[in-house]
mmCIF file of C-alpha atoms and ligand atoms in Angstrom:
data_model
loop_
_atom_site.group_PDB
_atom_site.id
_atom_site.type_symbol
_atom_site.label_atom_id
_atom_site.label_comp_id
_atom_site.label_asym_id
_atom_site.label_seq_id
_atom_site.Cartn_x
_atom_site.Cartn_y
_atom_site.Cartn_z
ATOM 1 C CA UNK A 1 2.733 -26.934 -4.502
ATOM 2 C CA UNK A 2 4.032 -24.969 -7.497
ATOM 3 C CA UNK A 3 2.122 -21.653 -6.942
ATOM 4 C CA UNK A 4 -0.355 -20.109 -4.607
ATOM 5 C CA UNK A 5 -2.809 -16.917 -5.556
ATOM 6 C CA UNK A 6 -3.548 -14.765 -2.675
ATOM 7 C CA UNK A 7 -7.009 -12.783 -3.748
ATOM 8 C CA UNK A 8 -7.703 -10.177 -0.549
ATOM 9 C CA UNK A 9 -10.780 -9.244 -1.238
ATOM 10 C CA UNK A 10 -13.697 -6.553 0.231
ATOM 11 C CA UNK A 11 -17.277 -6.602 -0.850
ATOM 12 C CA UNK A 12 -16.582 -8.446 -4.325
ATOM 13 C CA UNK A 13 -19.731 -10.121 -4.854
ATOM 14 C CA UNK A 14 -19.661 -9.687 -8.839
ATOM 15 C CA UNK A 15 -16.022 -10.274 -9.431
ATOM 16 C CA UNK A 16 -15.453 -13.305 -7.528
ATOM 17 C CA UNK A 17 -16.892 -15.651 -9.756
ATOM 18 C CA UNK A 18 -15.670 -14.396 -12.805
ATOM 19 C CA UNK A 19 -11.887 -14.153 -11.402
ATOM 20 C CA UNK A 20 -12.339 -18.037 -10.421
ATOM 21 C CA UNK A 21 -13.222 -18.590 -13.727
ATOM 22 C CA UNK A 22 -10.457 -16.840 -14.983
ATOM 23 C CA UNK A 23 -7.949 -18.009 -12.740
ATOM 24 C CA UNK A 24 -9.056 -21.255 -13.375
ATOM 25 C CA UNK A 25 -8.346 -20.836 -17.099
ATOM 26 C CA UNK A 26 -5.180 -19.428 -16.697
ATOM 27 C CA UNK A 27 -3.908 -21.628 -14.417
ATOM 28 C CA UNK A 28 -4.751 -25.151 -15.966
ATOM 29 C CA UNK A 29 -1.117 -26.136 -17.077
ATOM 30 C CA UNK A 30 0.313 -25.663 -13.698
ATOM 31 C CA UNK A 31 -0.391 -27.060 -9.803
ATOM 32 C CA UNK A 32 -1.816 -24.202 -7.918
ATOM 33 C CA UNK A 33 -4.155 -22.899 -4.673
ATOM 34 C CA UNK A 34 -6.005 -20.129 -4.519
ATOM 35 C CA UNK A 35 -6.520 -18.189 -1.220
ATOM 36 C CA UNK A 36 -9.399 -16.197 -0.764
ATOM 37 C CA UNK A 37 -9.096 -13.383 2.065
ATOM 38 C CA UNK A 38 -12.471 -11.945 3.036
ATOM 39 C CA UNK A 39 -11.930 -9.353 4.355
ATOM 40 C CA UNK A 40 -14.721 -8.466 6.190
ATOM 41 C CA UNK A 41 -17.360 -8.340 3.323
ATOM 42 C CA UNK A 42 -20.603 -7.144 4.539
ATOM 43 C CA UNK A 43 -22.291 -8.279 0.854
ATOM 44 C CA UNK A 44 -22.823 -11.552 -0.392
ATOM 45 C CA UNK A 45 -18.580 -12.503 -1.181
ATOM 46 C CA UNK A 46 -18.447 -14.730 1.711
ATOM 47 C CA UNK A 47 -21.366 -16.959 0.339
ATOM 48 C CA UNK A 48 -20.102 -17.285 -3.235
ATOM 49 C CA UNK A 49 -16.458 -18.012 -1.792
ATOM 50 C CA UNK A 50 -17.944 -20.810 0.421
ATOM 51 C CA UNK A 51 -19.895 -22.009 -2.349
ATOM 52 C CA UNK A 52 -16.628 -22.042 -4.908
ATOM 53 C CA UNK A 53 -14.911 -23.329 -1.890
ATOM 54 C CA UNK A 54 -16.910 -26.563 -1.464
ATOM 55 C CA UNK A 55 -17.305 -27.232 -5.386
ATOM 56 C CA UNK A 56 -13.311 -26.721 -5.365
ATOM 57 C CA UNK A 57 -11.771 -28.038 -2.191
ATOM 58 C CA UNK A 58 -8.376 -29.083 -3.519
ATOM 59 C CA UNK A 59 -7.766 -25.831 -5.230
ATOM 60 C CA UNK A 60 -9.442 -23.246 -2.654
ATOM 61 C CA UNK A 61 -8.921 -21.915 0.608
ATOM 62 C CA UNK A 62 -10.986 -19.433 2.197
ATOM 63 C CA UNK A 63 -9.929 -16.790 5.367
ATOM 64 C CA UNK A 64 -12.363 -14.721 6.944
ATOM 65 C CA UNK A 65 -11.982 -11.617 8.965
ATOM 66 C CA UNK A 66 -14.160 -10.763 11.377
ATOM 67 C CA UNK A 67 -14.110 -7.466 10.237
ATOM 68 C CA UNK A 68 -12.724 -5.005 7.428
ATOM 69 C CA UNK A 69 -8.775 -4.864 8.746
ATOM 70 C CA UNK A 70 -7.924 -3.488 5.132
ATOM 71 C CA UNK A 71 -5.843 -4.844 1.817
ATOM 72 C CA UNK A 72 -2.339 -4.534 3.805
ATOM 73 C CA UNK A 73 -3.478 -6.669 6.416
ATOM 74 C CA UNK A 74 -5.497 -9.253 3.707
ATOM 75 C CA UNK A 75 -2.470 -9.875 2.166
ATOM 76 C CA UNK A 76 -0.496 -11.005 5.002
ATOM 77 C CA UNK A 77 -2.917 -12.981 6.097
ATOM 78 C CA UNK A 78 -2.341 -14.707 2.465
ATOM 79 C CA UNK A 79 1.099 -14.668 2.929
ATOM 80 C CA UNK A 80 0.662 -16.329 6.417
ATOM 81 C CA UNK A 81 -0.632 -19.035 4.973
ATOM 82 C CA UNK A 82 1.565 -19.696 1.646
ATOM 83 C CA UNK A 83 3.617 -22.620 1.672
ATOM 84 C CA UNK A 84 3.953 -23.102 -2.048
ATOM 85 C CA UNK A 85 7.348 -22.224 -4.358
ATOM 86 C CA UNK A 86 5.449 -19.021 -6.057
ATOM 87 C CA UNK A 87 3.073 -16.571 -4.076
ATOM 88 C CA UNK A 88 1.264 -14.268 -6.248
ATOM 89 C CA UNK A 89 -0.957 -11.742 -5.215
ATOM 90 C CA UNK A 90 -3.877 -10.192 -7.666
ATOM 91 C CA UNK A 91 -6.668 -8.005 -7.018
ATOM 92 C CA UNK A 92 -10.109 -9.343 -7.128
ATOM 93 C CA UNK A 93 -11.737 -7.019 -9.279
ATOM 94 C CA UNK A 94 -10.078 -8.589 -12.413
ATOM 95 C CA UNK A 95 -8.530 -4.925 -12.964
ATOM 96 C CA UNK A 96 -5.262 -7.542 -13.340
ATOM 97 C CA UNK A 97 -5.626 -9.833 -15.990
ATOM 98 C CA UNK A 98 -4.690 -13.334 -14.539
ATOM 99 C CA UNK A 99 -2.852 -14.333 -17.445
ATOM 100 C CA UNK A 100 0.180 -12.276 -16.610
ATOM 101 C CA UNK A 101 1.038 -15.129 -13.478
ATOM 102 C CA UNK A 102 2.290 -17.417 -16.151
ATOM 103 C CA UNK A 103 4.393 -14.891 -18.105
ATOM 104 C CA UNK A 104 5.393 -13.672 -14.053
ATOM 105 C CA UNK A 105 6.305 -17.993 -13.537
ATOM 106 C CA UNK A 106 7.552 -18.434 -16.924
ATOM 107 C CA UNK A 107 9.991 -15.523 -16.390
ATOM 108 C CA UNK A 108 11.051 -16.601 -12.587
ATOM 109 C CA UNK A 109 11.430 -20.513 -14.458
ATOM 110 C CA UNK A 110 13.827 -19.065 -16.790
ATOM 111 C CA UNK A 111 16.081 -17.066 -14.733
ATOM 112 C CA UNK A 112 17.142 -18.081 -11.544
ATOM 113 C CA UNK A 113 19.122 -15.192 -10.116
ATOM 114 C CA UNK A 114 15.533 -12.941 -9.795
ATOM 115 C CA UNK A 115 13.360 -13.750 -6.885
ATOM 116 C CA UNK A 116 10.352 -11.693 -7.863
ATOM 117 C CA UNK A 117 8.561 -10.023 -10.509
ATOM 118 C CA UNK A 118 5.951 -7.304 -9.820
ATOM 119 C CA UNK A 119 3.697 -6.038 -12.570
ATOM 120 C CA UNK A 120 4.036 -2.304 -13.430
ATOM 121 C CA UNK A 121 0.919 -0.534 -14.312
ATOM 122 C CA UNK A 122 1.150 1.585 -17.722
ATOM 123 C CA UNK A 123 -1.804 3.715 -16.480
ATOM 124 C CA UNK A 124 -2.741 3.775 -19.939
ATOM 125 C CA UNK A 125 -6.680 3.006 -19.046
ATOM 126 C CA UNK A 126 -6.475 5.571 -15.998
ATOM 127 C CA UNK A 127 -7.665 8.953 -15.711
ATOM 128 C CA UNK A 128 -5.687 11.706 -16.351
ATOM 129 C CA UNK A 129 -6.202 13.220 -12.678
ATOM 130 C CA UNK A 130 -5.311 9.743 -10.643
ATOM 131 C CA UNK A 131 -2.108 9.167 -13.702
ATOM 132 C CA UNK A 132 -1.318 12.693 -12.012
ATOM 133 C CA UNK A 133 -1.667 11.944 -8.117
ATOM 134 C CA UNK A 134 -0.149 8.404 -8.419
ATOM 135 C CA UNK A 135 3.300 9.623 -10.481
ATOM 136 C CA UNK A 136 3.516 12.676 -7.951
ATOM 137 C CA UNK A 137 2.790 10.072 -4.993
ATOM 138 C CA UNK A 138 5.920 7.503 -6.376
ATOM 139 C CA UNK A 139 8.111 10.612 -7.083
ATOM 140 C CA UNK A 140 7.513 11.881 -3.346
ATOM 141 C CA UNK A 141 8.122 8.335 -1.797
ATOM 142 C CA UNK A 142 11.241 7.804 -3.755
ATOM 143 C CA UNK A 143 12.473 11.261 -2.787
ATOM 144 C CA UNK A 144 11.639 11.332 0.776
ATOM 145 C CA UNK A 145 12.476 7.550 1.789
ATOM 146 C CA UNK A 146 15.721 7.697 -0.219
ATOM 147 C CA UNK A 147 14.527 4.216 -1.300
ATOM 148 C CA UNK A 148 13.734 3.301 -5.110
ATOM 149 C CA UNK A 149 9.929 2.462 -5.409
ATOM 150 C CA UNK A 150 9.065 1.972 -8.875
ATOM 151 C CA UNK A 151 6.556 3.796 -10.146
ATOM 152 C CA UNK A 152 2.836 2.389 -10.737
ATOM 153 C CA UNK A 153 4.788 -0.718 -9.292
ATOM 154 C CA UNK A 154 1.398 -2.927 -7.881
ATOM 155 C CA UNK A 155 1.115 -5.412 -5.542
ATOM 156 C CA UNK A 156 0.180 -7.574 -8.765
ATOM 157 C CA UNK A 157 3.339 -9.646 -8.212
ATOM 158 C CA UNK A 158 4.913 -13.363 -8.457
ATOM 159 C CA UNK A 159 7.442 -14.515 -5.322
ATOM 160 C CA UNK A 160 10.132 -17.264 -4.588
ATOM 161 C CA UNK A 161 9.102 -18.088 -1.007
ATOM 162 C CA UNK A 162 12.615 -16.369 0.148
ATOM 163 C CA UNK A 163 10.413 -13.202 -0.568
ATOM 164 C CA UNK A 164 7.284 -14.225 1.678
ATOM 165 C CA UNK A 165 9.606 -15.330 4.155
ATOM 166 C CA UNK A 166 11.425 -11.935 4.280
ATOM 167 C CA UNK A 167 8.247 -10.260 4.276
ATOM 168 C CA UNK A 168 6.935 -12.262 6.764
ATOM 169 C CA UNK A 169 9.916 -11.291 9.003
ATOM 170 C CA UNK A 170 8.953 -7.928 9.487
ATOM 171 C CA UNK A 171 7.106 -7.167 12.771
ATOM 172 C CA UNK A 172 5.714 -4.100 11.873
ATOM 173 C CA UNK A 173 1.780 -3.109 12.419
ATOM 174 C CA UNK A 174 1.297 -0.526 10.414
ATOM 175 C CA UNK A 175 2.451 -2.323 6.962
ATOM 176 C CA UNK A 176 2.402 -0.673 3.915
ATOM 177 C CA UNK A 177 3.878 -2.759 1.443
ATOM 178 C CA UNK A 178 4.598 -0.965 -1.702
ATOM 179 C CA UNK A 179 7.621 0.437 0.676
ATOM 180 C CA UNK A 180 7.935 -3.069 2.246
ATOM 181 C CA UNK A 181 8.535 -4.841 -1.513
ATOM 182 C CA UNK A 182 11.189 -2.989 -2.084
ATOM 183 C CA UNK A 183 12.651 -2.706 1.203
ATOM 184 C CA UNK A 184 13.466 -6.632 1.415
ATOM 185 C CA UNK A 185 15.525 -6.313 -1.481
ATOM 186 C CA UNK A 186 16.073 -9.309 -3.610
ATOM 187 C CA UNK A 187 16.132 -8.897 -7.597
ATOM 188 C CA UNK A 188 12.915 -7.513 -9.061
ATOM 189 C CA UNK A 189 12.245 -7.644 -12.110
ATOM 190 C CA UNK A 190 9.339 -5.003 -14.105
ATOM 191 C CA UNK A 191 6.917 -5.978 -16.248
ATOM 192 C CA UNK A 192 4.683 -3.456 -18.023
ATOM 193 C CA UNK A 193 0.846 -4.512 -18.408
ATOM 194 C CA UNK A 194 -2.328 -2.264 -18.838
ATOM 195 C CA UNK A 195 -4.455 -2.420 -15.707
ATOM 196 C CA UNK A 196 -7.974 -3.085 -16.752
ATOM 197 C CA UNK A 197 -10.878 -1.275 -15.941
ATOM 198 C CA UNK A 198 -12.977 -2.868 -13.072
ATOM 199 C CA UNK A 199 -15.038 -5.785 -13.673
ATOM 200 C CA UNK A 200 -18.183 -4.928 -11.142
ATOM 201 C CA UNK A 201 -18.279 -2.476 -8.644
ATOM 202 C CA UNK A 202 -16.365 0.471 -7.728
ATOM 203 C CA UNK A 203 -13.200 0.885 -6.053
ATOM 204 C CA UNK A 204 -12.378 0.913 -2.226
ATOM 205 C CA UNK A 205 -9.527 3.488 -2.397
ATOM 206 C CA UNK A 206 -11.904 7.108 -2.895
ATOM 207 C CA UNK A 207 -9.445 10.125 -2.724
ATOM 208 C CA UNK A 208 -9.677 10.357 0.713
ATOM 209 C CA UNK A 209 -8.626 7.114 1.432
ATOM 210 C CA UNK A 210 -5.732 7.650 -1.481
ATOM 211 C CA UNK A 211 -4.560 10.652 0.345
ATOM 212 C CA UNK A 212 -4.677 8.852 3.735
ATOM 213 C CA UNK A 213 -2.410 6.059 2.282
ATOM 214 C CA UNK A 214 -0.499 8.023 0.871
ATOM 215 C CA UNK A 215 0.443 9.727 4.346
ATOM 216 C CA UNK A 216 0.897 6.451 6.084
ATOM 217 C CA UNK A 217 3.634 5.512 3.542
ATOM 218 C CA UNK A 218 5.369 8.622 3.912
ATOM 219 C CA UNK A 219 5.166 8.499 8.056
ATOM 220 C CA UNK A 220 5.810 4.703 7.828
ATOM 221 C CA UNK A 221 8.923 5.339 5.667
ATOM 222 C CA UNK A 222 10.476 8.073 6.121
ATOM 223 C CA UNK A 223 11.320 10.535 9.122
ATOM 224 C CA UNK A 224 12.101 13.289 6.765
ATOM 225 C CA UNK A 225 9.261 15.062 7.352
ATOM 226 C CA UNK A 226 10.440 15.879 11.343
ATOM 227 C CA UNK A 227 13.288 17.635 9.694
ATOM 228 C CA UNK A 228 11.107 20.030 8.490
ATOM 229 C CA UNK A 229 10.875 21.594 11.510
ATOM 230 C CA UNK A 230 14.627 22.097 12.038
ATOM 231 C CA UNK A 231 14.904 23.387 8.158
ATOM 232 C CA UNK A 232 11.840 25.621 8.937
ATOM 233 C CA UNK A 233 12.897 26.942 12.171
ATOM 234 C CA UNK A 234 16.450 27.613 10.423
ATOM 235 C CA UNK A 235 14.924 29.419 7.652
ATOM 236 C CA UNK A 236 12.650 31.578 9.653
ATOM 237 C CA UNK A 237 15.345 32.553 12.017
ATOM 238 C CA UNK A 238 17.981 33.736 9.237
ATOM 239 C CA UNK A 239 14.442 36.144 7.613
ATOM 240 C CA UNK A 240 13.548 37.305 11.183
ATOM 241 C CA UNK A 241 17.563 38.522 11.791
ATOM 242 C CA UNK A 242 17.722 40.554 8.879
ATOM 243 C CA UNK A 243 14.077 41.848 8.803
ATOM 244 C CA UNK A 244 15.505 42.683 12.691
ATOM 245 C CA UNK A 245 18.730 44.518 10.940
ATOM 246 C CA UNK A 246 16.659 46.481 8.113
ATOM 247 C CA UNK A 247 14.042 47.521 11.250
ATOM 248 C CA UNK A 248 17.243 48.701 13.333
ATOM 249 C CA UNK A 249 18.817 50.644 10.185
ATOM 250 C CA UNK A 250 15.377 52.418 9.135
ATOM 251 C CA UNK A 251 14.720 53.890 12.569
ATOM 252 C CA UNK A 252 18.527 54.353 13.737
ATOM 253 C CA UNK A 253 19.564 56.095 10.353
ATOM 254 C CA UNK A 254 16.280 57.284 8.564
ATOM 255 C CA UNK A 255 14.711 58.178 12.093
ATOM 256 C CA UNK A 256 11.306 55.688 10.483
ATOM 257 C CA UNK A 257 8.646 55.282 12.739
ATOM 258 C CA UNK A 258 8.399 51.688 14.064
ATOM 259 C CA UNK A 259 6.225 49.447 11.305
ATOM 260 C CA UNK A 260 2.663 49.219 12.984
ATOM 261 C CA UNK A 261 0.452 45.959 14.773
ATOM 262 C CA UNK A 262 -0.535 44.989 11.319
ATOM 263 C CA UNK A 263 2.751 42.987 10.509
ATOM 264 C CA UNK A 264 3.148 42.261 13.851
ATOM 265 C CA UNK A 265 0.300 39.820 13.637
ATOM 266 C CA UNK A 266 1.080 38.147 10.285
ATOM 267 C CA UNK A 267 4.185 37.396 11.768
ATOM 268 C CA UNK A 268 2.496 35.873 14.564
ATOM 269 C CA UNK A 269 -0.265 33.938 12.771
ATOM 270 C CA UNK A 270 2.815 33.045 10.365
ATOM 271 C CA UNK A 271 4.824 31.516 12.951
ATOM 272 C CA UNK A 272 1.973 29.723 15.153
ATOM 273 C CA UNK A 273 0.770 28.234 11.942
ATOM 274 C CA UNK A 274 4.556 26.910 11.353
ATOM 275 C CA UNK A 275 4.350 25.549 15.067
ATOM 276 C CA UNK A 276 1.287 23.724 14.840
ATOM 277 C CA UNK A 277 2.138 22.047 11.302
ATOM 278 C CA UNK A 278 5.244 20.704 12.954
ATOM 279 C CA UNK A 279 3.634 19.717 16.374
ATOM 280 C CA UNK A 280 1.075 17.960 14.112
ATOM 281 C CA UNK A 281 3.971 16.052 12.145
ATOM 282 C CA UNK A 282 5.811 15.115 15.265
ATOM 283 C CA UNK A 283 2.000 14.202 16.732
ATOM 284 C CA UNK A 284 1.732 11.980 13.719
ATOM 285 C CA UNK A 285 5.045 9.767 14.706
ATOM 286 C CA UNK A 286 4.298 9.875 18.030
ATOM 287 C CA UNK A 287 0.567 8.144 17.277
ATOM 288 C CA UNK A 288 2.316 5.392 14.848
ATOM 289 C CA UNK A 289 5.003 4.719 17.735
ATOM 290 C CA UNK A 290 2.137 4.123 19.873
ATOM 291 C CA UNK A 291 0.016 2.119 18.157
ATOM 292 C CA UNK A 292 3.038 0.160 17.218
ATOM 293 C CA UNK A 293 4.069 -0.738 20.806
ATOM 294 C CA UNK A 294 0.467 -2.165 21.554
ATOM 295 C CA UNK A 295 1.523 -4.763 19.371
ATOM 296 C CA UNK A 296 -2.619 -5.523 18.602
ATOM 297 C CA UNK A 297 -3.063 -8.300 15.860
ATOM 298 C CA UNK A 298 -3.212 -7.038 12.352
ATOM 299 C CA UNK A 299 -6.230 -9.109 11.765
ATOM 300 C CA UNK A 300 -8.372 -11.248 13.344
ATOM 301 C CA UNK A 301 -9.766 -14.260 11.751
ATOM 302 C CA UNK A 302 -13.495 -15.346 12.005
ATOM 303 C CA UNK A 303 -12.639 -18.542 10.472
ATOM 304 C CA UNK A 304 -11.235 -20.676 7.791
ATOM 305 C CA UNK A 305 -12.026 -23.335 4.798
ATOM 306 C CA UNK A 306 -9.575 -25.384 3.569
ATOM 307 C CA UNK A 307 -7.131 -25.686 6.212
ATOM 308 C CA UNK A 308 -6.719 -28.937 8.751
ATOM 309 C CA UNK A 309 -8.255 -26.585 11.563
ATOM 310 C CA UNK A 310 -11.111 -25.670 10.091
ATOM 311 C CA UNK A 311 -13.805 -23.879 12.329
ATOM 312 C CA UNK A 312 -17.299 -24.188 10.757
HETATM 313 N N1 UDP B 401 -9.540 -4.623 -0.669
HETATM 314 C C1 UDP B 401 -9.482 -5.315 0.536
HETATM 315 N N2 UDP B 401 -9.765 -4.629 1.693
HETATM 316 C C2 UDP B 401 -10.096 -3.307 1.687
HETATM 317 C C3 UDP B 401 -10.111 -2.613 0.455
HETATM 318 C C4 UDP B 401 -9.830 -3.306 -0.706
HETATM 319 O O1 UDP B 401 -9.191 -6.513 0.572
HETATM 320 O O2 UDP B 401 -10.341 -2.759 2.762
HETATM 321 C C5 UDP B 401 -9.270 -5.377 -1.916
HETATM 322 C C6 UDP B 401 -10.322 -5.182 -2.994
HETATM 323 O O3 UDP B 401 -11.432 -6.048 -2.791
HETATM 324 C C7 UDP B 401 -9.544 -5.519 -4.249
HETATM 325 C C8 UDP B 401 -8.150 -4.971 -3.913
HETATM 326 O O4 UDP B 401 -8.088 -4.861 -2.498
HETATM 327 O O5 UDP B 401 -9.460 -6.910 -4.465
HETATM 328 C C9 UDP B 401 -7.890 -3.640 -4.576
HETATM 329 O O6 UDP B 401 -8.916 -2.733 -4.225
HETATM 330 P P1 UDP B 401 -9.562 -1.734 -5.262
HETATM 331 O O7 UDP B 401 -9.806 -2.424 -6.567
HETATM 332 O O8 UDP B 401 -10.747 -1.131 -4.620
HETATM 333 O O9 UDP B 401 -8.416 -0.658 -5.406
HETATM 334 P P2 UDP B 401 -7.903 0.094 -6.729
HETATM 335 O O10 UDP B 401 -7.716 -0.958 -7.778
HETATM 336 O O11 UDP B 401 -8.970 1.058 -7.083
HETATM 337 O O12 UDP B 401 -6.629 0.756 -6.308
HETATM 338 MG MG1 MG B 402 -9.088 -2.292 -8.373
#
């Protein structure tokens, strides 16, 4: 098999048929699958995709969760599952024009020494508050991990199977793959495209959710942020010697009364707030470590179409 198209997919019950058509017409010169991951739709998605599935059984597969275990853990499940020479993985909400795979093949076709190439979004169609969060969440990532994650980079993106494979070697839980991409390495190549707006539907990421990803990445990736406590504590010790010093000259020299309760407190409030933001940082490592070492499944699968071992 030439190339496989991993769709993870959550409540998509007026995209799906549309991106089958689309993928369909996009993909006609070439020998393909496409893997549906349901991903615990509570809608109608599982119906259509059953529906697509049996009109299309040499082109489709289907996975179902049996529950919402989130995008991260829908895509593995793709990559699980891909045995072919190209993995792609697109969105379902047709946000990603499926036409860009064969530019992505034609591109890996041509030149052997890249492995991957992952679409870069222009944010041209985006609004000017998420253009904002999304640059300042890239710039933090790059800064923090030390590690170069291209910005708007998606996980619209073609792979040799050296790529899955590498993915696939990481034992991690808690995934979050825009840091995982670019941790494996291999030559990636950017391509610029416009993402669209979305075809039905509204998005699963609210700003909430955004900000909560984005704090996974940064815990995932980076223990910079525990430093912050030694950089704090050094900073607030170096202020509190030479307040001490100006306190000692005032009273010793100028005969000052002592300053008062008032900035006493601040200094109190001051430094317990300091404590508890670093207690909650540490607390946050401390809560990945352990769900890590439970080692529970990323996802569990309710069942399958279009594999040998089907369950129906
Ligand atoms: N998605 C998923 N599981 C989730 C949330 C989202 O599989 O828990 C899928 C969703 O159906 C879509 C893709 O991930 O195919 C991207 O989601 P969305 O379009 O909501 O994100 P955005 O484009 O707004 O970042
Ligand atoms: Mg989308």
């Amino acid at each position: 098999m030439k190339l496989n198209v991993i769709v993870p997919l959550y409540n998509e019950e007026g995209n799906i048929d549309a991106l089958f058509k689309s993928l369909s017409a996009s993909l006609k010169s070439v020998k393909y699958t496409i893997t549906f991951i349901d991903d615990g739709s509570n809608d109608n998605s599982y119906n259509i995709l059953s529906d697509i599935y049996s009109k299309n059984k040499s082109t489709v597969k289907v996975i179902r969760f049996s529950r919402n275990f989130g995008k991260e853990a829908a895509m593995l499940a793709g990559l699980n599952v891909s045995k072919a020479q190209y993995t792609c993985i697109i969105d379902a909400d047709l946000q990603q024009d499926p036409k860009y795979i064969m530019d992505m093949m034609k591109f890996l076709d041509a030149n052997a020494d890249y492995d991957e190439v992952a679409m870069v979004n222009d944010y041209a169609k985006e609004k000017t508050s998420q253009k904002f969060l999304k640059k300042t969440f890239y710039s933090i990532m790059e800064q923090t991990t030390g590690q170069k994650v291209q910005s708007g980079a998606s996980d619209f993106r073609l792979m040799r199977s050296g790529v899955v494979d590498a993915l696939l070697s990481i034992q991690e839980v808690n995934r979050f793959s825009k840091g995982l991409f670019s941790w494996v390495g291999f030559n990636i190549y950017y391509m610029s495209y416009s993402a669209n707006k979305r075809f039905s539907g509204a998005s699963k990421f609210n700003f909430r959710k955004q900000v909560s990803y984005a704090k996974e990445g940064l815990i995932s990736f980076s223990t910079k942020p525990l430093k912050i406590a030694t950089i704090l504590g050094t900073l607030i010790s170096i202020a509190a010697f030479l307040y001490f010093i100006v306190v000692l000259l005032q009273t010793l020299i100028y005969g000052k009364d002592l300053p008062g309760y008032a900035s006493l407190m601040c200094v109190i409030l001051f430094l317990g707030g300091i404590q508890l933001i670093v207690l909650g940082i540490i607390g946050e490592y401390i809560a990945k470590a352990y769900l890590e070492v439970k080692r529970r499944p990323i996802y569990i699968t309710k069942n399958k179409l279009g594999f040998d071992d089907d369950i129906l």
